[in-house]
XYZ file of C-alpha atoms in Angstrom:
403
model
C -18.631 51.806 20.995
C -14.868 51.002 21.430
C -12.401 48.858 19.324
C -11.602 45.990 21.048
C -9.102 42.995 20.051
C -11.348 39.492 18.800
C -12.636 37.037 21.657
C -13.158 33.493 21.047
C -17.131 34.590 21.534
C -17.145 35.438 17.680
C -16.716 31.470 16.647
C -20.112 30.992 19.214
C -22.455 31.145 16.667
C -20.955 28.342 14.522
C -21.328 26.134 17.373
C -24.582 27.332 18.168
C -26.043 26.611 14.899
C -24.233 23.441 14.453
C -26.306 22.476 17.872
C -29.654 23.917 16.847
C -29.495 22.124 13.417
C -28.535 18.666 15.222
C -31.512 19.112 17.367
C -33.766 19.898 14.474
C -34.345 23.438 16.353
C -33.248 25.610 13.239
C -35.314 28.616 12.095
C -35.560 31.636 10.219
C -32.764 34.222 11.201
C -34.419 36.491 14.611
C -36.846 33.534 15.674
C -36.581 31.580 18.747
C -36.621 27.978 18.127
C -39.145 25.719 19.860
C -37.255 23.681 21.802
C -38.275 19.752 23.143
C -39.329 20.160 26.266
C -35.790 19.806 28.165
C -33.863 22.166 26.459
C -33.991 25.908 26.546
C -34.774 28.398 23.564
C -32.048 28.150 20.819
C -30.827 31.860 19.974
C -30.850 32.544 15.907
C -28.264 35.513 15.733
C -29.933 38.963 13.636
C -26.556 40.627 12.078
C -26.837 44.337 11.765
C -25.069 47.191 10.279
C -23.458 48.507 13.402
C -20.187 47.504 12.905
C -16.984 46.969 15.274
C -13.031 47.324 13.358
C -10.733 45.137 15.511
C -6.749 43.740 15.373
C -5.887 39.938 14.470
C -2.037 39.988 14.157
C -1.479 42.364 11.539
C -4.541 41.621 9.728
C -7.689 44.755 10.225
C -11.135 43.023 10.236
C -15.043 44.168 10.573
C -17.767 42.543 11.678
C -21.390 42.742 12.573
C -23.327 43.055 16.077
C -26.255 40.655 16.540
C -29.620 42.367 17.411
C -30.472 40.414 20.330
C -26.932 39.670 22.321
C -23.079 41.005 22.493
C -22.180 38.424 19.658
C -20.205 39.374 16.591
C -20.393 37.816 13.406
C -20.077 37.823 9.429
C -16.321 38.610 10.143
C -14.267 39.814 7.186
C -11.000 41.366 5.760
C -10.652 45.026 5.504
C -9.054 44.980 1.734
C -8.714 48.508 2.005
C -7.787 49.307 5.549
C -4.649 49.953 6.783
C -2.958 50.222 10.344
C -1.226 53.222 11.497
C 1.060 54.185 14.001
C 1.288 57.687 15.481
C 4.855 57.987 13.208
C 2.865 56.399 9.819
C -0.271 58.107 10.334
C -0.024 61.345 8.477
C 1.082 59.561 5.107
C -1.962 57.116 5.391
C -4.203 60.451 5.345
C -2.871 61.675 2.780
C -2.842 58.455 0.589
C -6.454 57.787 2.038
C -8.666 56.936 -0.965
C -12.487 56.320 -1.621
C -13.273 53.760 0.522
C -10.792 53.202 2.708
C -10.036 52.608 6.134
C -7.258 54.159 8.515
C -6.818 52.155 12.024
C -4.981 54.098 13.856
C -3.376 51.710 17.096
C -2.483 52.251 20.114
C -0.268 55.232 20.848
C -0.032 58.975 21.735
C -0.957 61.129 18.552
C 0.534 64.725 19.244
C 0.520 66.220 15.413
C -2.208 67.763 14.767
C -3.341 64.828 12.020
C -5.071 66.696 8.398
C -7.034 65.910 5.961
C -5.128 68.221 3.299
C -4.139 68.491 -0.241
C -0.681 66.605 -1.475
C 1.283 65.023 -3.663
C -0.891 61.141 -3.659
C -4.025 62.499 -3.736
C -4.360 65.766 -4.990
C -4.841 67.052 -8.905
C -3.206 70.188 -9.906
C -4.084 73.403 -12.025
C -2.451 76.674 -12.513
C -6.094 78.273 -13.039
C -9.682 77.953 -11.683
C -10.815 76.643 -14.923
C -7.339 75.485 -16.175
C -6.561 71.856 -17.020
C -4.961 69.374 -15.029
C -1.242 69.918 -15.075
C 1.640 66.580 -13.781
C 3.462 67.241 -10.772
C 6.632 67.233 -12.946
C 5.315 70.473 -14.022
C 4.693 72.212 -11.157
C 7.048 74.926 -10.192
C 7.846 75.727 -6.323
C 6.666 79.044 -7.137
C 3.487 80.947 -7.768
C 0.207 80.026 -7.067
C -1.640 77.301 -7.645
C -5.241 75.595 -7.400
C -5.289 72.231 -5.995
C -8.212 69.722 -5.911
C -9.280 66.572 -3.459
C -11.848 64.501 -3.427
C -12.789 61.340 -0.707
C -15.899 59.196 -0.470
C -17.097 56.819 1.732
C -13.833 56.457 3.983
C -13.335 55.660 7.744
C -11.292 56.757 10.431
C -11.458 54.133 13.404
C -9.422 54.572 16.209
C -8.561 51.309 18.953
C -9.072 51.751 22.410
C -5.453 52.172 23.330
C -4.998 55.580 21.001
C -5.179 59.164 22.303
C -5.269 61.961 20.509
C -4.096 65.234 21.658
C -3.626 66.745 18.753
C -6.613 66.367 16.830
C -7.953 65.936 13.280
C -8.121 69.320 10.850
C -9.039 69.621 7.701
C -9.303 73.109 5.721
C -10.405 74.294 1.815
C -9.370 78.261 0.876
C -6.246 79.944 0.296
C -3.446 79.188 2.090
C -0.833 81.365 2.433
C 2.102 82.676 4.423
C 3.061 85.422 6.655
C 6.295 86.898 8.770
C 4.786 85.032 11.629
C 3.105 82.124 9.973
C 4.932 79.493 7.065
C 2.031 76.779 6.364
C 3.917 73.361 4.940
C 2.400 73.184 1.217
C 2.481 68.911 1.267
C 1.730 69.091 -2.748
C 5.046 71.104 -3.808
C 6.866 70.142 0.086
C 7.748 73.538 0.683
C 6.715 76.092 3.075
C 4.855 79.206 2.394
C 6.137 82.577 2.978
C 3.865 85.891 1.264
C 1.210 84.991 -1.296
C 3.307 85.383 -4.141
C 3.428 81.393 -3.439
C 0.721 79.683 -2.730
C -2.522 77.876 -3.098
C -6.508 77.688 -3.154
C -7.390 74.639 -2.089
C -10.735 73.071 -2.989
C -11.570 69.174 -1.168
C -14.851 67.986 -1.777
C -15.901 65.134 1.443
C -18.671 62.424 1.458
C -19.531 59.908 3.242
C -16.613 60.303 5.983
C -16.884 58.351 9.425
C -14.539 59.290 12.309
C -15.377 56.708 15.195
C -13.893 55.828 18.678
C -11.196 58.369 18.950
C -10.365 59.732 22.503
C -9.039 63.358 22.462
C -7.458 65.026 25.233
C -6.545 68.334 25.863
C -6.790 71.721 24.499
C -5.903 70.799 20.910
C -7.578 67.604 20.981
C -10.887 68.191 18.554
C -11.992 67.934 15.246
C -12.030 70.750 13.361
C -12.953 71.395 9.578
C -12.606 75.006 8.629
C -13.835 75.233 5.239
C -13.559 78.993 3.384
C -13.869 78.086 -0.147
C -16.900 77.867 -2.800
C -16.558 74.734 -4.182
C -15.832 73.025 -1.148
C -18.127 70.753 0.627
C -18.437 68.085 3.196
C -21.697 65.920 3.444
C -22.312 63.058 5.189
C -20.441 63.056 7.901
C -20.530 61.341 10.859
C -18.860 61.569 14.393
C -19.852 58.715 16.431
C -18.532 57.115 19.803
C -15.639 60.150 20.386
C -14.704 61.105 23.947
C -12.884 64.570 24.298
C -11.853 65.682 27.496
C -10.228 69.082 27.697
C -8.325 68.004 30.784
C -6.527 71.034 30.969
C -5.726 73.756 33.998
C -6.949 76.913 32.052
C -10.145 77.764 30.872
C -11.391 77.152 27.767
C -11.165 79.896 25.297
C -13.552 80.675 22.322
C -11.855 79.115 20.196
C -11.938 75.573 21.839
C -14.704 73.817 20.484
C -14.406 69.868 20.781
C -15.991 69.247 17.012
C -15.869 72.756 14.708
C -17.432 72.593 11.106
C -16.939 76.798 10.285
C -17.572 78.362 6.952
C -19.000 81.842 6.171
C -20.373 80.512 3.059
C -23.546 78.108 2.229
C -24.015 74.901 0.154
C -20.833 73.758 2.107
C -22.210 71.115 4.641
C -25.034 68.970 4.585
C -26.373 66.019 6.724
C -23.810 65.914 9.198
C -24.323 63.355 12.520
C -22.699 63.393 16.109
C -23.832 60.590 17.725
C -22.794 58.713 20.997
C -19.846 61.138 21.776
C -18.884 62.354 25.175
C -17.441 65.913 25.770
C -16.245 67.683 28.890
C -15.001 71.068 29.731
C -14.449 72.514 26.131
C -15.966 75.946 25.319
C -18.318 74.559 23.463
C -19.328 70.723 22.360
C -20.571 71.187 19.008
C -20.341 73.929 16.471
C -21.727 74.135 13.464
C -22.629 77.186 11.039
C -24.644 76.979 7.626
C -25.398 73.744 7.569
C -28.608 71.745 5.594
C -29.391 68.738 8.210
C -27.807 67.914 10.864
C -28.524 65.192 13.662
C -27.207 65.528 16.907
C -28.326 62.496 19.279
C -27.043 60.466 22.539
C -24.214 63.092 23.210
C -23.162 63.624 26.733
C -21.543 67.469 27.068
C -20.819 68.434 30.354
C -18.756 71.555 31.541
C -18.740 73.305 28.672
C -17.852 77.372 29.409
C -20.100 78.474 26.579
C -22.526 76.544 24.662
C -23.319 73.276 24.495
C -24.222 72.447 21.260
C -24.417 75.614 18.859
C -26.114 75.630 15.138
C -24.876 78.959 13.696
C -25.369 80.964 10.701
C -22.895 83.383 8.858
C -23.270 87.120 7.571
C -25.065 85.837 4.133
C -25.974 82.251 4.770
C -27.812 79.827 7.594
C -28.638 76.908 8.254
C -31.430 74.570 6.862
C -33.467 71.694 6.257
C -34.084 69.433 9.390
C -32.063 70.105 13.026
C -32.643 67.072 15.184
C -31.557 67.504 18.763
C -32.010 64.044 20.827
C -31.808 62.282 23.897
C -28.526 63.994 24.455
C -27.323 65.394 28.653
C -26.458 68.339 29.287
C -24.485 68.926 32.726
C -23.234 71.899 33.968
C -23.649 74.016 31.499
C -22.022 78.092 31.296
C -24.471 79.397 28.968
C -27.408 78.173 26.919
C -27.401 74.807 26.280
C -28.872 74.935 22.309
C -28.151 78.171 20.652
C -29.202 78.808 17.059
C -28.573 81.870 14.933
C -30.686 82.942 12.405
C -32.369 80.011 10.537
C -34.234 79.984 7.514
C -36.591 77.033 6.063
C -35.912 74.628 8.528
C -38.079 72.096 10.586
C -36.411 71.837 14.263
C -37.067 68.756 16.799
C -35.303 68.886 20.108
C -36.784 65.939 22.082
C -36.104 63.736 24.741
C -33.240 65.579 25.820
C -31.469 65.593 29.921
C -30.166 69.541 31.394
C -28.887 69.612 34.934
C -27.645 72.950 35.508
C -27.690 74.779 32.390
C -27.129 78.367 32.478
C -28.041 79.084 36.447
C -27.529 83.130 36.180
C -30.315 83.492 33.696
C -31.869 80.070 33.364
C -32.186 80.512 29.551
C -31.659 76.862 27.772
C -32.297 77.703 24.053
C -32.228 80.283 22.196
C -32.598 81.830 18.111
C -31.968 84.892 15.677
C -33.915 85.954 13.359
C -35.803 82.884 11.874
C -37.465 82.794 8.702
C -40.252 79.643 7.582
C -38.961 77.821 10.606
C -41.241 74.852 12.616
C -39.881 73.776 16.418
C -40.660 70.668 18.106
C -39.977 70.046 21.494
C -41.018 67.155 23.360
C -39.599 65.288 26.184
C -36.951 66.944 27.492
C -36.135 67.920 31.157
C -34.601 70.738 33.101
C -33.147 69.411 36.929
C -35.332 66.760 36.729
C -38.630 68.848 35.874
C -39.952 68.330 32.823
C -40.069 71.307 30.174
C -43.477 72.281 28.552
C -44.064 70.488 25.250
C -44.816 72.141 21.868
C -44.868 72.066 18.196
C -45.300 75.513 16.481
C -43.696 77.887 14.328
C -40.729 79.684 15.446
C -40.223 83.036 16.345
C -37.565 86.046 16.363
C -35.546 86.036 19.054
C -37.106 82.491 20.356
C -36.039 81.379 24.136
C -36.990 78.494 26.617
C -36.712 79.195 30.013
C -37.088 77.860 33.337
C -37.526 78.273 37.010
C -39.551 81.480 38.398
């Protein structure tokens, strides 16, 4: 679903209703009227929570979709929404607060856009369990822990933005090198050895990221999360297109939506819904995770896997895997690869592969498993469809195809 400027089509419904109650044809809200015997069926609009972000002026709005046609309605004011440019749009992030909402218009994003720790947002201590110190007292030396929280926010992007940079957020200690000098956003220095720096600790929930189109290899989303403490939950990628679009070949590193840590209890019911990938390395990667949802994705051309749920040295993933009516086109490797899982319930249903892994026509495959159930149901391999089943899974577990 794209962001698309207000039509006339959203003042309809007034005029609708102002009809149907002239007539005497007005009824509950997702009945059909019974009309006189001339007129045709009044339409009652049913507003639901899919929403749509658009531009009027300089003013950001939501509104609803009706159930049963392309109508919008219940328009309101985003209080706390904001419109960004690619020049404004770092500084928005960074001042982003529970609840809000970034629009990010039309434009070319090249930075690489983060979710990070700074000086709006962020609380400061000198220790772990320290108290909370004022930035007035904060030195541009030495090392520091710094702390972010963000609930319930959105990240909507128009139809007209492209992102070839791509969104990144990270939790761990940060650092410098001879080669590398991070920019520490808190203190507005950059880091050179560890003598100065910081452990970083941002705790996410609730996060949306909708409608953005990334292009190239660093467009993707990518949170890299190496710190206990740290967590992400809830959140959802819906209606993203990322299209490689680039002459060389995807490398291992090019996923189009990363969520890495090598611990557990980091992230939990995360959803990728509606996207569209093509030609990354992989579409979506994912490691330790408790619930995850991945449904109505279209991945094609991806070198490696399409959609891979991972585990760590210590930790794997749990809690319910749901795999849906997502397509799968031209696949390099296995289309679904797990690593080792332990107490989780796994559904892959309904889902399309057209030439998944051709060498050795493996589609799915698992570790080591421990108190883990499989579904599959539904899904289709060229056209044919694969056996259905519901049982518990196995070490090593593969679906195959063809002789």
């Amino acid at each position: 679903m794209k962001v698309k400027t207000i039509s006339v089509r959203l003042f309809a419904c007034a005029a609708v209703l102002a009809a149907a109650i002239a007539a005497g044809a007005f009824v509950g809200c997702g009945e059909e009227a019974a009309p006189p015997a001339d007129q045709t069926p009044v339409h009652t609009h049913e507003w639901t929570s899919e929403t749509e972000y658009y531009v009027k002026g300089d003013v950001l709005y939501v509104a609803e979709h009706c159930n049963g046609c392309d109508e919008l309605g219940n328009e309101k004011v985003v209080t706390d929404g904001v419109i960004v440019t690619p020049e404004t749009a770092q500084e928005a992030l960074d001042k982003l607060t529970d609840g809000g909402v970034i629009y990010f218009s039309d434009g070319e994003y090249t930075d690489t856009l983060e979710l990070r720790q700074n000086k709006f947002t962020s609380t400061v201590k000198k220790t772990a369990d320290g108290e909370e110190l004022d930035l007035s007292e904060v030195q541009k030396t030495g090392v520091y822990y710094y702390y972010r929280t963000l609930e319930n926010a959105v990240l909507v992007a128009s139809d007209g933005a492209v992102f070839t940079g791509g969104i990144y957020s990270s939790a761990g200690h940060t650092y410098g090198s001879a080669s590398s000098q991070p920019y520490d956003a808190v203190r507005d220095i950059y880091l050179k050895d560890t003598n100065t720096s910081y452990y970083g600790t941002i705790n996410v929930d609730g996060l949306e990221v909708r409608d953005f189109s990334f292009e190239g290899a660093e467009g993707k989303i990518n949170f890299s999360y190496y710190m206990k403490g740290a967590t992400v939950s809830g959140l959802t990628i819906k209606g993203c297109t990322f299209d490689y679009a680039s002459e060389s070949v995807a490398g291992s590193s090019d996923q189009a939506i990363r969520i890495a840590s090598d611990y557990g209890d980091v992230y939990s019911d995360i959803t990728v819904s509606g996207c569209s990938v093509d030609g990354y390395f992989q579409g979506v990667y994912v490691q330790n995770v408790e619930n995850i949802t991945v449904t109505g994705n279209t991945m094609k051309n991806c070198v490696h896997n399409a959609i891979a749920v991972q585990s760590a040295t210590d930790y794997t993933p749990t809690g319910n895997i749901t795999i849906s009516d997502n397509t799968v086109e031209n696949d390099g490797d296995r289309a679904i690869r797990f690593g080792n899982l332990s107490d989780a319930t796994v559904s892959i249903t309904d889902n399309t592969f057209v030439s998944v892994n051709p060498s050795e026509k493996e589609i799915m495959k698992a570790g080591t498993v421990t108190n883990v159930t499989v579904t599959l149901s539904g899904n289709t391999i060229d056209g044919a469809a694969l056996p259905d089943s519901s049982a518990a899974m196995t070490n090593n577990w593969t679906v195959s195809y063809g002789a």
